[in-house]
C-alpha cells in the first residue's frame, strides 16, 4: 500500500496488490441481527460467521495470504522430526532476528505459557508497558503479578504523541528500587500494544528500557506479535530511523532482547508461533515444555503447511509496501470516522481502528460495559463485528470486585489485505448512523459470567429493550435496505 498523491487532492490509500480469490459474504437484515445478538449472549465472540457481514473482530489468523505463501504450502516436508520445512522456518527466524535458537509453539499464548512456566514463581512481578489478556492470565495463574509502566499519554485516548506504547523510564527505575531485582524474573515489552489501540514504542525507548534491565541483570522479553505495524511506525515516525530499512530496524530491536516470542497468527500472515533466543541456557530452560504441551521440537503443534506460510510471511514482513497496508487503511478509517464526529483513539495505531466507547456512550455506567454495549450495537447497526476491549475484558479481583478498565474501547480490527475501500466506508457509514442515534443504546448485564477470560465465552443481556428500539429506528431511516 502506498500513499500515492491523487490529482483530485483526495487522500485515498492505494492497494499494491490484487485480489485473486474471493469469499461470498452474507448481510442479514437488522431484525435477524437483533435475534443473532440474543443467541450469542450479546457477546460478539459467540456470533456465528453466517450472521456477520464484515468481521472486524480480530487480525489474528484471518489475514489474506499471498500467492507465494499459498504456493509454499504445497511443497512442505511432512515429517514428525527433522523436517526441512521446520529448518526453513528456523533459518528465516534466525536471519531476521539474529538469534540462534528457536522453539516452535502452536500460537502466541502457547509461547506465553512456556515462558511463564519456565520463569514465573509465586510472588514474582513482571513489569511491562501494558498487559495483554492471555499474557496476564498465564502470569497470574502461576502466582505472579503484572506491573504496567506505560507513559501517562498511553492511556489518553486522544493525543498526538507518536509512541503511546512507550515505557515511563522513571516508573521502571522506581519499581526496580521498590521490589528488588530478585522478584523480577523478566521484563516484557509488547511492541505494539494490543489493548490500548495498537500503539507503538520507539526504538529509542526499547533501547533505554533494555539498557536499564541490563544494568540490573534483568532478562528482557519482546512480545513481537504486533511487531509488523510497530516496524512501520518506527520507520515513519522516528526521525532517527527514517534512513533505515525495515530489516535493519527489525535487527536493531531484536539485538536488545534476550527472548523474542510471537504469534504467527499476526506476525507472518499465517497461524502458529514461536520463541527465539540467542542463549542456549535460556533455550534449555524452556525446551522440555515444548514436547509436553505443544508437540515435538520440529513442529510445536503447527502444521508443516502453516510453517511454510510463516517462513514466506516473515520475509514479506520485511517489505515496507506490504506492512504499510494495515496502518494506512486504519488511518483512513479513523479519519473518515472523525470527519463524521465519531470519537476514535488517536493517533491511529496498528491492528485496527478503535472507538472510544466512554465518549460514544456517556450514558452507560462502567459496570454496564460501554464498550461491550457498543460492540453489539455496531453489530446490530451494520452486521459489523468488533471486539470489546475494556472492563469486560478485565478479570475480577480474587475478592470479586470488578476493576474498571483504564480505557473503554471497541476495536474494529483490519485483517490485512482483506477488506475493500467500499466495505470500510460502509462500516464508517453505519457507525456514523449509530453515533447520531447513540442515545438509544443502553447497557448490558451478566447472565453467565465465567471466572476467567470471561470476555471469550460469557453471556449477557441488555438492561432494557434498547435493541428493539434501535432496530425500529434503523427500519425508519433505511426503509427496506438491509
Ligand atoms: C494476539 C496476541 C497474543 C496471543 O497470540 P495468539 O496467537 O492469539 O495466542 C499475544 N500478545 C499479543 C500482543 C497479541 O496481540
mmCIF file of C-alpha atoms in Angstrom, residues 83-466:
data_model
loop_
_atom_site.group_PDB
_atom_site.id
_atom_site.type_symbol
_atom_site.label_atom_id
_atom_site.label_comp_id
_atom_site.label_asym_id
_atom_site.label_seq_id
_atom_site.Cartn_x
_atom_site.Cartn_y
_atom_site.Cartn_z
ATOM 1 C CA UNK A 83 11.540 -31.772 8.647
ATOM 2 C CA UNK A 84 13.119 -29.460 6.080
ATOM 3 C CA UNK A 85 10.073 -27.228 6.489
ATOM 4 C CA UNK A 86 10.981 -26.553 10.110
ATOM 5 C CA UNK A 87 14.597 -25.897 9.164
ATOM 6 C CA UNK A 88 13.471 -23.287 6.636
ATOM 7 C CA UNK A 89 11.344 -21.543 9.294
ATOM 8 C CA UNK A 90 14.096 -21.727 11.897
ATOM 9 C CA UNK A 91 16.627 -20.253 9.465
ATOM 10 C CA UNK A 92 14.276 -17.410 8.497
ATOM 11 C CA UNK A 93 13.706 -16.524 12.171
ATOM 12 C CA UNK A 94 17.449 -16.549 12.817
ATOM 13 C CA UNK A 95 18.139 -14.468 9.709
ATOM 14 C CA UNK A 96 15.577 -11.811 10.640
ATOM 15 C CA UNK A 97 16.192 -11.612 14.401
ATOM 16 C CA UNK A 98 19.856 -12.627 14.518
ATOM 17 C CA UNK A 99 19.041 -15.319 17.085
ATOM 18 C CA UNK A 100 20.450 -18.834 17.277
ATOM 19 C CA UNK A 101 17.751 -20.934 18.961
ATOM 20 C CA UNK A 102 14.071 -21.331 18.115
ATOM 21 C CA UNK A 103 11.261 -23.190 19.859
ATOM 22 C CA UNK A 104 8.011 -23.615 17.904
ATOM 23 C CA UNK A 105 4.575 -23.324 19.539
ATOM 24 C CA UNK A 106 1.054 -23.513 18.174
ATOM 25 C CA UNK A 107 0.243 -19.816 18.781
ATOM 26 C CA UNK A 108 1.217 -16.729 20.796
ATOM 27 C CA UNK A 109 -0.411 -17.682 24.084
ATOM 28 C CA UNK A 110 1.320 -21.065 23.942
ATOM 29 C CA UNK A 111 4.650 -19.199 23.929
ATOM 30 C CA UNK A 112 3.399 -17.228 26.935
ATOM 31 C CA UNK A 113 2.513 -20.439 28.720
ATOM 32 C CA UNK A 114 6.021 -21.826 28.174
ATOM 33 C CA UNK A 115 7.815 -18.615 29.176
ATOM 34 C CA UNK A 116 5.620 -18.151 32.264
ATOM 35 C CA UNK A 117 6.050 -21.762 33.391
ATOM 36 C CA UNK A 118 9.806 -21.585 32.949
ATOM 37 C CA UNK A 119 10.375 -18.299 34.761
ATOM 38 C CA UNK A 120 7.431 -17.098 36.900
ATOM 39 C CA UNK A 121 7.231 -18.093 40.582
ATOM 40 C CA UNK A 122 4.567 -17.088 43.175
ATOM 41 C CA UNK A 123 5.130 -13.502 44.318
ATOM 42 C CA UNK A 124 7.072 -12.501 41.218
ATOM 43 C CA UNK A 125 6.446 -9.203 39.488
ATOM 44 C CA UNK A 126 6.569 -8.876 35.709
ATOM 45 C CA UNK A 127 6.921 -5.273 34.522
ATOM 46 C CA UNK A 128 5.583 -4.457 31.069
ATOM 47 C CA UNK A 129 4.390 -1.427 29.142
ATOM 48 C CA UNK A 130 0.858 -2.849 29.050
ATOM 49 C CA UNK A 131 -0.681 -6.251 29.630
ATOM 50 C CA UNK A 132 -2.369 -8.473 27.078
ATOM 51 C CA UNK A 133 -5.279 -10.683 28.179
ATOM 52 C CA UNK A 134 -3.633 -14.084 27.692
ATOM 53 C CA UNK A 135 -0.247 -12.871 28.965
ATOM 54 C CA UNK A 136 -1.754 -11.690 32.222
ATOM 55 C CA UNK A 137 -3.798 -14.868 32.627
ATOM 56 C CA UNK A 138 -0.660 -17.051 32.367
ATOM 57 C CA UNK A 139 1.328 -14.926 34.799
ATOM 58 C CA UNK A 140 -1.414 -14.644 37.426
ATOM 59 C CA UNK A 141 -2.238 -18.361 37.141
ATOM 60 C CA UNK A 142 1.294 -19.046 38.409
ATOM 61 C CA UNK A 143 1.033 -16.557 41.282
ATOM 62 C CA UNK A 144 2.863 -13.695 39.548
ATOM 63 C CA UNK A 145 1.701 -10.120 39.177
ATOM 64 C CA UNK A 146 1.796 -7.718 36.246
ATOM 65 C CA UNK A 147 3.011 -4.115 36.711
ATOM 66 C CA UNK A 148 2.177 -1.724 33.896
ATOM 67 C CA UNK A 149 4.705 1.039 33.283
ATOM 68 C CA UNK A 150 3.268 2.778 30.261
ATOM 69 C CA UNK A 151 3.750 6.540 29.861
ATOM 70 C CA UNK A 152 0.738 8.567 31.020
ATOM 71 C CA UNK A 153 -0.084 9.614 27.423
ATOM 72 C CA UNK A 154 -0.603 5.924 26.612
ATOM 73 C CA UNK A 155 -3.928 5.987 28.416
ATOM 74 C CA UNK A 156 -5.126 9.274 26.950
ATOM 75 C CA UNK A 157 -7.420 8.262 24.140
ATOM 76 C CA UNK A 158 -6.702 11.338 22.038
ATOM 77 C CA UNK A 159 -3.157 12.549 21.669
ATOM 78 C CA UNK A 160 -0.588 13.431 19.054
ATOM 79 C CA UNK A 161 2.156 11.512 20.841
ATOM 80 C CA UNK A 162 3.579 9.223 18.111
ATOM 81 C CA UNK A 163 4.722 6.462 20.528
ATOM 82 C CA UNK A 164 1.984 5.979 23.111
ATOM 83 C CA UNK A 165 3.233 2.435 23.832
ATOM 84 C CA UNK A 166 6.494 3.710 25.374
ATOM 85 C CA UNK A 167 7.624 2.833 28.892
ATOM 86 C CA UNK A 168 7.933 5.520 31.528
ATOM 87 C CA UNK A 169 11.610 5.066 32.438
ATOM 88 C CA UNK A 170 11.207 6.731 35.852
ATOM 89 C CA UNK A 171 8.409 4.324 36.743
ATOM 90 C CA UNK A 172 10.679 1.439 35.711
ATOM 91 C CA UNK A 173 13.593 2.624 37.854
ATOM 92 C CA UNK A 174 11.273 3.232 40.809
ATOM 93 C CA UNK A 175 9.743 -0.248 40.506
ATOM 94 C CA UNK A 176 13.139 -1.959 40.429
ATOM 95 C CA UNK A 177 14.170 0.058 43.502
ATOM 96 C CA UNK A 178 10.946 -0.786 45.345
ATOM 97 C CA UNK A 179 10.605 -4.536 44.710
ATOM 98 C CA UNK A 180 14.222 -5.549 44.054
ATOM 99 C CA UNK A 181 15.597 -7.470 41.066
ATOM 100 C CA UNK A 182 15.217 -10.831 42.821
ATOM 101 C CA UNK A 183 11.428 -10.571 42.418
ATOM 102 C CA UNK A 184 11.584 -9.613 38.731
ATOM 103 C CA UNK A 185 12.283 -12.710 36.598
ATOM 104 C CA UNK A 186 11.911 -10.700 33.395
ATOM 105 C CA UNK A 187 10.542 -7.535 31.864
ATOM 106 C CA UNK A 188 8.159 -7.809 28.924
ATOM 107 C CA UNK A 189 7.868 -5.331 26.070
ATOM 108 C CA UNK A 190 4.740 -5.514 23.919
ATOM 109 C CA UNK A 191 5.501 -3.913 20.542
ATOM 110 C CA UNK A 192 2.990 -2.583 19.746
ATOM 111 C CA UNK A 193 0.404 -2.657 22.427
ATOM 112 C CA UNK A 194 -2.813 -4.514 21.753
ATOM 113 C CA UNK A 195 -5.320 -3.364 24.378
ATOM 114 C CA UNK A 196 -4.678 0.370 24.128
ATOM 115 C CA UNK A 197 -5.139 0.627 20.409
ATOM 116 C CA UNK A 198 -2.133 -0.943 18.701
ATOM 117 C CA UNK A 199 0.075 1.932 19.838
ATOM 118 C CA UNK A 200 3.797 1.524 19.053
ATOM 119 C CA UNK A 201 7.032 2.010 21.025
ATOM 120 C CA UNK A 202 10.031 3.841 19.639
ATOM 121 C CA UNK A 203 13.341 2.083 19.080
ATOM 122 C CA UNK A 204 14.880 4.689 21.363
ATOM 123 C CA UNK A 205 12.525 3.728 24.201
ATOM 124 C CA UNK A 206 13.143 -0.010 23.737
ATOM 125 C CA UNK A 207 16.906 0.626 23.858
ATOM 126 C CA UNK A 208 16.579 2.688 27.042
ATOM 127 C CA UNK A 209 14.363 0.078 28.754
ATOM 128 C CA UNK A 210 16.650 -2.803 27.830
ATOM 129 C CA UNK A 211 19.668 -0.732 28.904
ATOM 130 C CA UNK A 212 18.196 -0.281 32.393
ATOM 131 C CA UNK A 213 17.427 -4.012 32.571
ATOM 132 C CA UNK A 214 20.965 -4.941 31.538
ATOM 133 C CA UNK A 215 22.337 -2.641 34.265
ATOM 134 C CA UNK A 216 20.306 -4.604 36.832
ATOM 135 C CA UNK A 217 20.707 -8.046 35.273
ATOM 136 C CA UNK A 218 17.002 -8.359 34.434
ATOM 137 C CA UNK A 219 16.101 -10.582 31.486
ATOM 138 C CA UNK A 220 14.124 -8.886 28.679
ATOM 139 C CA UNK A 221 11.341 -10.474 26.657
ATOM 140 C CA UNK A 222 9.818 -8.997 23.497
ATOM 141 C CA UNK A 223 6.254 -9.891 22.536
ATOM 142 C CA UNK A 224 6.648 -9.377 18.793
ATOM 143 C CA UNK A 225 3.124 -10.473 17.842
ATOM 144 C CA UNK A 226 2.240 -6.989 16.600
ATOM 145 C CA UNK A 227 5.757 -6.063 15.512
ATOM 146 C CA UNK A 228 4.914 -5.571 11.849
ATOM 147 C CA UNK A 229 2.873 -2.412 12.443
ATOM 148 C CA UNK A 230 5.401 -1.179 15.012
ATOM 149 C CA UNK A 231 8.210 -1.530 12.453
ATOM 150 C CA UNK A 232 6.310 0.648 10.007
ATOM 151 C CA UNK A 233 5.557 3.281 12.679
ATOM 152 C CA UNK A 234 9.225 3.436 13.700
ATOM 153 C CA UNK A 235 10.225 3.945 10.069
ATOM 154 C CA UNK A 236 7.599 6.698 9.587
ATOM 155 C CA UNK A 237 7.506 8.428 12.973
ATOM 156 C CA UNK A 238 11.015 8.120 14.458
ATOM 157 C CA UNK A 239 13.261 10.626 12.734
ATOM 158 C CA UNK A 240 16.473 8.794 13.648
ATOM 159 C CA UNK A 241 15.235 5.652 11.853
ATOM 160 C CA UNK A 242 13.948 7.230 8.631
ATOM 161 C CA UNK A 243 17.026 6.093 6.714
ATOM 162 C CA UNK A 244 16.948 2.506 7.995
ATOM 163 C CA UNK A 245 15.348 -0.381 6.115
ATOM 164 C CA UNK A 246 12.600 -2.437 7.805
ATOM 165 C CA UNK A 247 15.110 -5.287 8.046
ATOM 166 C CA UNK A 248 17.644 -3.051 9.805
ATOM 167 C CA UNK A 249 15.032 -1.773 12.251
ATOM 168 C CA UNK A 250 13.940 -5.348 12.999
ATOM 169 C CA UNK A 251 17.518 -6.342 13.707
ATOM 170 C CA UNK A 252 18.183 -3.266 15.850
ATOM 171 C CA UNK A 253 15.146 -4.153 18.006
ATOM 172 C CA UNK A 254 15.947 -7.863 18.216
ATOM 173 C CA UNK A 255 19.535 -7.160 19.293
ATOM 174 C CA UNK A 256 18.233 -5.604 22.518
ATOM 175 C CA UNK A 257 16.273 -8.612 23.807
ATOM 176 C CA UNK A 258 17.105 -11.932 25.451
ATOM 177 C CA UNK A 259 13.894 -13.645 24.314
ATOM 178 C CA UNK A 260 11.566 -12.810 21.419
ATOM 179 C CA UNK A 261 8.214 -14.562 21.038
ATOM 180 C CA UNK A 262 5.419 -14.043 18.555
ATOM 181 C CA UNK A 263 2.008 -15.129 17.402
ATOM 182 C CA UNK A 264 2.311 -16.049 13.732
ATOM 183 C CA UNK A 265 -1.433 -15.500 13.502
ATOM 184 C CA UNK A 266 -0.359 -11.871 13.221
ATOM 185 C CA UNK A 267 3.381 -11.693 12.507
ATOM 186 C CA UNK A 268 3.870 -13.722 9.336
ATOM 187 C CA UNK A 269 0.286 -13.697 7.968
ATOM 188 C CA UNK A 270 -0.391 -17.338 8.887
ATOM 189 C CA UNK A 271 -1.094 -19.392 12.016
ATOM 190 C CA UNK A 272 1.408 -20.569 14.631
ATOM 191 C CA UNK A 273 4.045 -19.055 16.862
ATOM 192 C CA UNK A 274 7.470 -19.420 18.373
ATOM 193 C CA UNK A 275 10.169 -18.301 20.787
ATOM 194 C CA UNK A 276 13.587 -17.141 19.586
ATOM 195 C CA UNK A 277 16.690 -16.541 21.707
ATOM 196 C CA UNK A 278 20.436 -16.194 21.408
ATOM 197 C CA UNK A 279 21.393 -18.012 24.605
ATOM 198 C CA UNK A 280 21.494 -21.805 24.802
ATOM 199 C CA UNK A 281 20.911 -21.921 28.560
ATOM 200 C CA UNK A 282 17.644 -19.980 28.194
ATOM 201 C CA UNK A 283 16.542 -22.351 25.467
ATOM 202 C CA UNK A 284 17.310 -25.332 27.698
ATOM 203 C CA UNK A 285 15.056 -23.977 30.457
ATOM 204 C CA UNK A 286 12.043 -23.848 28.128
ATOM 205 C CA UNK A 287 12.804 -26.687 25.727
ATOM 206 C CA UNK A 288 11.266 -29.633 27.553
ATOM 207 C CA UNK A 289 7.925 -27.832 27.897
ATOM 208 C CA UNK A 290 7.520 -27.800 24.095
ATOM 209 C CA UNK A 291 7.089 -31.558 23.520
ATOM 210 C CA UNK A 292 4.980 -31.724 26.684
ATOM 211 C CA UNK A 293 2.426 -29.041 25.730
ATOM 212 C CA UNK A 294 2.865 -28.276 22.027
ATOM 213 C CA UNK A 295 4.376 -31.077 20.004
ATOM 214 C CA UNK A 296 7.838 -32.227 19.032
ATOM 215 C CA UNK A 297 10.619 -29.612 18.743
ATOM 216 C CA UNK A 298 10.380 -29.502 14.956
ATOM 217 C CA UNK A 299 6.716 -28.511 14.718
ATOM 218 C CA UNK A 300 5.366 -27.425 18.141
ATOM 219 C CA UNK A 301 1.739 -28.029 17.217
ATOM 220 C CA UNK A 302 1.927 -26.274 13.841
ATOM 221 C CA UNK A 303 1.141 -27.969 10.551
ATOM 222 C CA UNK A 304 4.000 -28.057 8.054
ATOM 223 C CA UNK A 305 1.834 -26.044 5.644
ATOM 224 C CA UNK A 306 1.484 -23.236 8.133
ATOM 225 C CA UNK A 307 5.215 -23.282 8.889
ATOM 226 C CA UNK A 308 5.981 -22.821 5.178
ATOM 227 C CA UNK A 309 3.488 -19.934 5.055
ATOM 228 C CA UNK A 310 5.074 -18.264 8.109
ATOM 229 C CA UNK A 311 8.554 -18.515 6.563
ATOM 230 C CA UNK A 312 7.381 -16.667 3.453
ATOM 231 C CA UNK A 313 5.198 -14.310 5.523
ATOM 232 C CA UNK A 314 8.146 -13.270 7.714
ATOM 233 C CA UNK A 315 10.128 -12.394 4.600
ATOM 234 C CA UNK A 316 7.164 -10.396 3.232
ATOM 235 C CA UNK A 317 7.057 -8.529 6.562
ATOM 236 C CA UNK A 318 10.428 -7.018 5.660
ATOM 237 C CA UNK A 319 8.754 -5.251 2.681
ATOM 238 C CA UNK A 320 7.522 -1.780 3.576
ATOM 239 C CA UNK A 321 4.892 -1.848 0.794
ATOM 240 C CA UNK A 322 3.396 -4.948 2.395
ATOM 241 C CA UNK A 323 3.371 -3.862 6.041
ATOM 242 C CA UNK A 324 2.189 -0.319 5.345
ATOM 243 C CA UNK A 325 -1.193 -1.633 4.145
ATOM 244 C CA UNK A 326 -2.685 -2.113 7.618
ATOM 245 C CA UNK A 327 -1.640 1.209 9.200
ATOM 246 C CA UNK A 328 -2.580 3.289 6.128
ATOM 247 C CA UNK A 329 -6.032 1.693 5.833
ATOM 248 C CA UNK A 330 -6.637 2.106 9.579
ATOM 249 C CA UNK A 331 -5.559 5.737 9.447
ATOM 250 C CA UNK A 332 -8.016 6.281 6.572
ATOM 251 C CA UNK A 333 -10.881 4.690 8.526
ATOM 252 C CA UNK A 334 -10.106 6.743 11.665
ATOM 253 C CA UNK A 335 -10.037 9.964 9.641
ATOM 254 C CA UNK A 336 -13.366 9.207 7.944
ATOM 255 C CA UNK A 337 -14.945 8.498 11.352
ATOM 256 C CA UNK A 338 -13.512 11.686 12.858
ATOM 257 C CA UNK A 339 -14.906 13.716 9.934
ATOM 258 C CA UNK A 340 -18.324 12.415 10.999
ATOM 259 C CA UNK A 341 -17.797 13.304 14.661
ATOM 260 C CA UNK A 342 -17.200 9.750 15.936
ATOM 261 C CA UNK A 343 -14.708 9.575 18.860
ATOM 262 C CA UNK A 344 -11.710 7.391 17.956
ATOM 263 C CA UNK A 345 -8.323 6.732 19.520
ATOM 264 C CA UNK A 346 -5.594 8.961 18.084
ATOM 265 C CA UNK A 347 -3.096 8.786 16.660
ATOM 266 C CA UNK A 348 -4.365 5.836 14.614
ATOM 267 C CA UNK A 349 -2.459 2.723 15.654
ATOM 268 C CA UNK A 350 -1.905 -0.743 14.203
ATOM 269 C CA UNK A 351 -4.230 -3.754 14.038
ATOM 270 C CA UNK A 352 -7.466 -1.782 13.897
ATOM 271 C CA UNK A 353 -9.481 1.349 14.360
ATOM 272 C CA UNK A 354 -10.541 1.916 17.971
ATOM 273 C CA UNK A 355 -13.727 3.703 19.023
ATOM 274 C CA UNK A 356 -13.754 5.424 22.401
ATOM 275 C CA UNK A 357 -16.854 3.855 23.950
ATOM 276 C CA UNK A 358 -16.878 6.029 27.086
ATOM 277 C CA UNK A 359 -17.199 9.124 24.929
ATOM 278 C CA UNK A 360 -19.526 7.490 22.393
ATOM 279 C CA UNK A 361 -21.936 6.248 25.090
ATOM 280 C CA UNK A 362 -21.501 8.532 28.130
ATOM 281 C CA UNK A 363 -24.925 7.451 29.460
ATOM 282 C CA UNK A 364 -23.711 3.901 30.203
ATOM 283 C CA UNK A 365 -22.161 3.155 33.589
ATOM 284 C CA UNK A 366 -18.762 1.387 33.503
ATOM 285 C CA UNK A 367 -20.313 -1.637 35.268
ATOM 286 C CA UNK A 368 -22.829 -1.927 32.419
ATOM 287 C CA UNK A 369 -19.979 -2.120 29.889
ATOM 288 C CA UNK A 370 -19.991 0.799 27.421
ATOM 289 C CA UNK A 371 -17.585 -0.960 25.048
ATOM 290 C CA UNK A 372 -19.492 -4.249 25.244
ATOM 291 C CA UNK A 373 -22.760 -2.432 24.528
ATOM 292 C CA UNK A 374 -21.147 -0.521 21.658
ATOM 293 C CA UNK A 375 -19.818 -3.781 20.174
ATOM 294 C CA UNK A 376 -23.286 -5.302 19.993
ATOM 295 C CA UNK A 377 -24.878 -2.010 18.862
ATOM 296 C CA UNK A 378 -22.393 -1.712 15.952
ATOM 297 C CA UNK A 379 -23.237 -5.290 15.005
ATOM 298 C CA UNK A 380 -26.970 -4.509 15.018
ATOM 299 C CA UNK A 381 -26.390 -1.285 13.066
ATOM 300 C CA UNK A 382 -24.424 -2.865 10.230
ATOM 301 C CA UNK A 383 -23.591 -6.539 10.685
ATOM 302 C CA UNK A 384 -20.060 -5.378 11.522
ATOM 303 C CA UNK A 385 -18.360 -7.404 14.250
ATOM 304 C CA UNK A 386 -15.820 -5.700 16.507
ATOM 305 C CA UNK A 387 -14.242 -6.712 19.820
ATOM 306 C CA UNK A 388 -14.814 -5.201 23.255
ATOM 307 C CA UNK A 389 -11.542 -4.022 24.790
ATOM 308 C CA UNK A 390 -12.487 -2.562 28.148
ATOM 309 C CA UNK A 391 -13.907 -3.569 31.519
ATOM 310 C CA UNK A 392 -15.498 -6.739 30.148
ATOM 311 C CA UNK A 393 -12.051 -7.936 29.071
ATOM 312 C CA UNK A 394 -10.735 -7.448 32.621
ATOM 313 C CA UNK A 395 -10.658 -10.157 35.263
ATOM 314 C CA UNK A 396 -12.362 -9.747 38.646
ATOM 315 C CA UNK A 397 -10.079 -9.488 41.707
ATOM 316 C CA UNK A 398 -9.946 -12.594 43.939
ATOM 317 C CA UNK A 399 -12.447 -10.860 46.295
ATOM 318 C CA UNK A 400 -14.936 -10.422 43.432
ATOM 319 C CA UNK A 401 -14.562 -6.686 42.872
ATOM 320 C CA UNK A 402 -14.596 -5.633 39.267
ATOM 321 C CA UNK A 403 -11.663 -3.479 38.150
ATOM 322 C CA UNK A 404 -12.706 -0.719 35.773
ATOM 323 C CA UNK A 405 -10.542 -0.655 32.650
ATOM 324 C CA UNK A 406 -8.359 2.406 32.085
ATOM 325 C CA UNK A 407 -9.778 2.746 28.600
ATOM 326 C CA UNK A 408 -13.087 1.502 27.293
ATOM 327 C CA UNK A 409 -12.650 0.731 23.583
ATOM 328 C CA UNK A 410 -14.362 -1.020 20.717
ATOM 329 C CA UNK A 411 -11.745 -2.406 18.393
ATOM 330 C CA UNK A 412 -12.596 -2.725 14.726
ATOM 331 C CA UNK A 413 -9.716 -4.823 13.525
ATOM 332 C CA UNK A 414 -8.464 -4.560 9.981
ATOM 333 C CA UNK A 415 -7.381 -8.017 8.823
ATOM 334 C CA UNK A 416 -4.552 -7.356 6.407
ATOM 335 C CA UNK A 417 -5.319 -7.297 2.658
ATOM 336 C CA UNK A 418 -8.918 -8.466 3.289
ATOM 337 C CA UNK A 419 -11.414 -5.573 3.022
ATOM 338 C CA UNK A 420 -12.042 -3.140 0.182
ATOM 339 C CA UNK A 421 -12.428 0.618 0.425
ATOM 340 C CA UNK A 422 -16.216 0.498 -0.084
ATOM 341 C CA UNK A 423 -16.575 -2.048 2.701
ATOM 342 C CA UNK A 424 -14.623 0.216 5.040
ATOM 343 C CA UNK A 425 -16.808 3.166 4.009
ATOM 344 C CA UNK A 426 -19.953 1.090 4.634
ATOM 345 C CA UNK A 427 -18.731 0.351 8.189
ATOM 346 C CA UNK A 428 -17.976 4.065 8.670
ATOM 347 C CA UNK A 429 -21.473 4.988 7.437
ATOM 348 C CA UNK A 430 -23.303 2.604 9.788
ATOM 349 C CA UNK A 431 -21.157 3.687 12.757
ATOM 350 C CA UNK A 432 -21.885 7.342 11.946
ATOM 351 C CA UNK A 433 -25.630 6.497 11.868
ATOM 352 C CA UNK A 434 -25.314 4.775 15.227
ATOM 353 C CA UNK A 435 -23.497 7.787 16.613
ATOM 354 C CA UNK A 436 -26.405 10.029 15.536
ATOM 355 C CA UNK A 437 -28.730 7.670 17.412
ATOM 356 C CA UNK A 438 -26.439 6.926 20.327
ATOM 357 C CA UNK A 439 -28.958 7.928 22.994
ATOM 358 C CA UNK A 440 -30.962 4.794 22.073
ATOM 359 C CA UNK A 441 -28.155 2.482 23.210
ATOM 360 C CA UNK A 442 -28.308 1.007 26.724
ATOM 361 C CA UNK A 443 -26.113 -1.198 28.901
ATOM 362 C CA UNK A 444 -25.541 -4.933 29.418
ATOM 363 C CA UNK A 445 -25.633 -7.220 32.454
ATOM 364 C CA UNK A 446 -24.350 -10.751 33.044
ATOM 365 C CA UNK A 447 -26.430 -13.868 32.542
ATOM 366 C CA UNK A 448 -23.465 -16.266 32.742
ATOM 367 C CA UNK A 449 -20.099 -14.932 33.923
ATOM 368 C CA UNK A 450 -17.081 -17.292 33.760
ATOM 369 C CA UNK A 451 -14.404 -16.684 36.393
ATOM 370 C CA UNK A 452 -11.501 -16.415 33.957
ATOM 371 C CA UNK A 453 -11.271 -14.936 30.420
ATOM 372 C CA UNK A 454 -14.955 -14.080 30.772
ATOM 373 C CA UNK A 455 -14.996 -11.968 27.577
ATOM 374 C CA UNK A 456 -14.436 -15.093 25.464
ATOM 375 C CA UNK A 457 -17.492 -17.109 26.497
ATOM 376 C CA UNK A 458 -19.589 -15.097 28.963
ATOM 377 C CA UNK A 459 -23.253 -14.360 28.133
ATOM 378 C CA UNK A 460 -25.043 -11.055 28.769
ATOM 379 C CA UNK A 461 -28.415 -9.429 28.192
ATOM 380 C CA UNK A 462 -29.480 -5.835 27.516
ATOM 381 C CA UNK A 463 -30.659 -3.927 30.616
ATOM 382 C CA UNK A 464 -33.785 -2.767 28.700
ATOM 383 C CA UNK A 465 -35.471 -3.214 25.282
ATOM 384 C CA UNK A 466 -32.992 -0.789 23.686
#
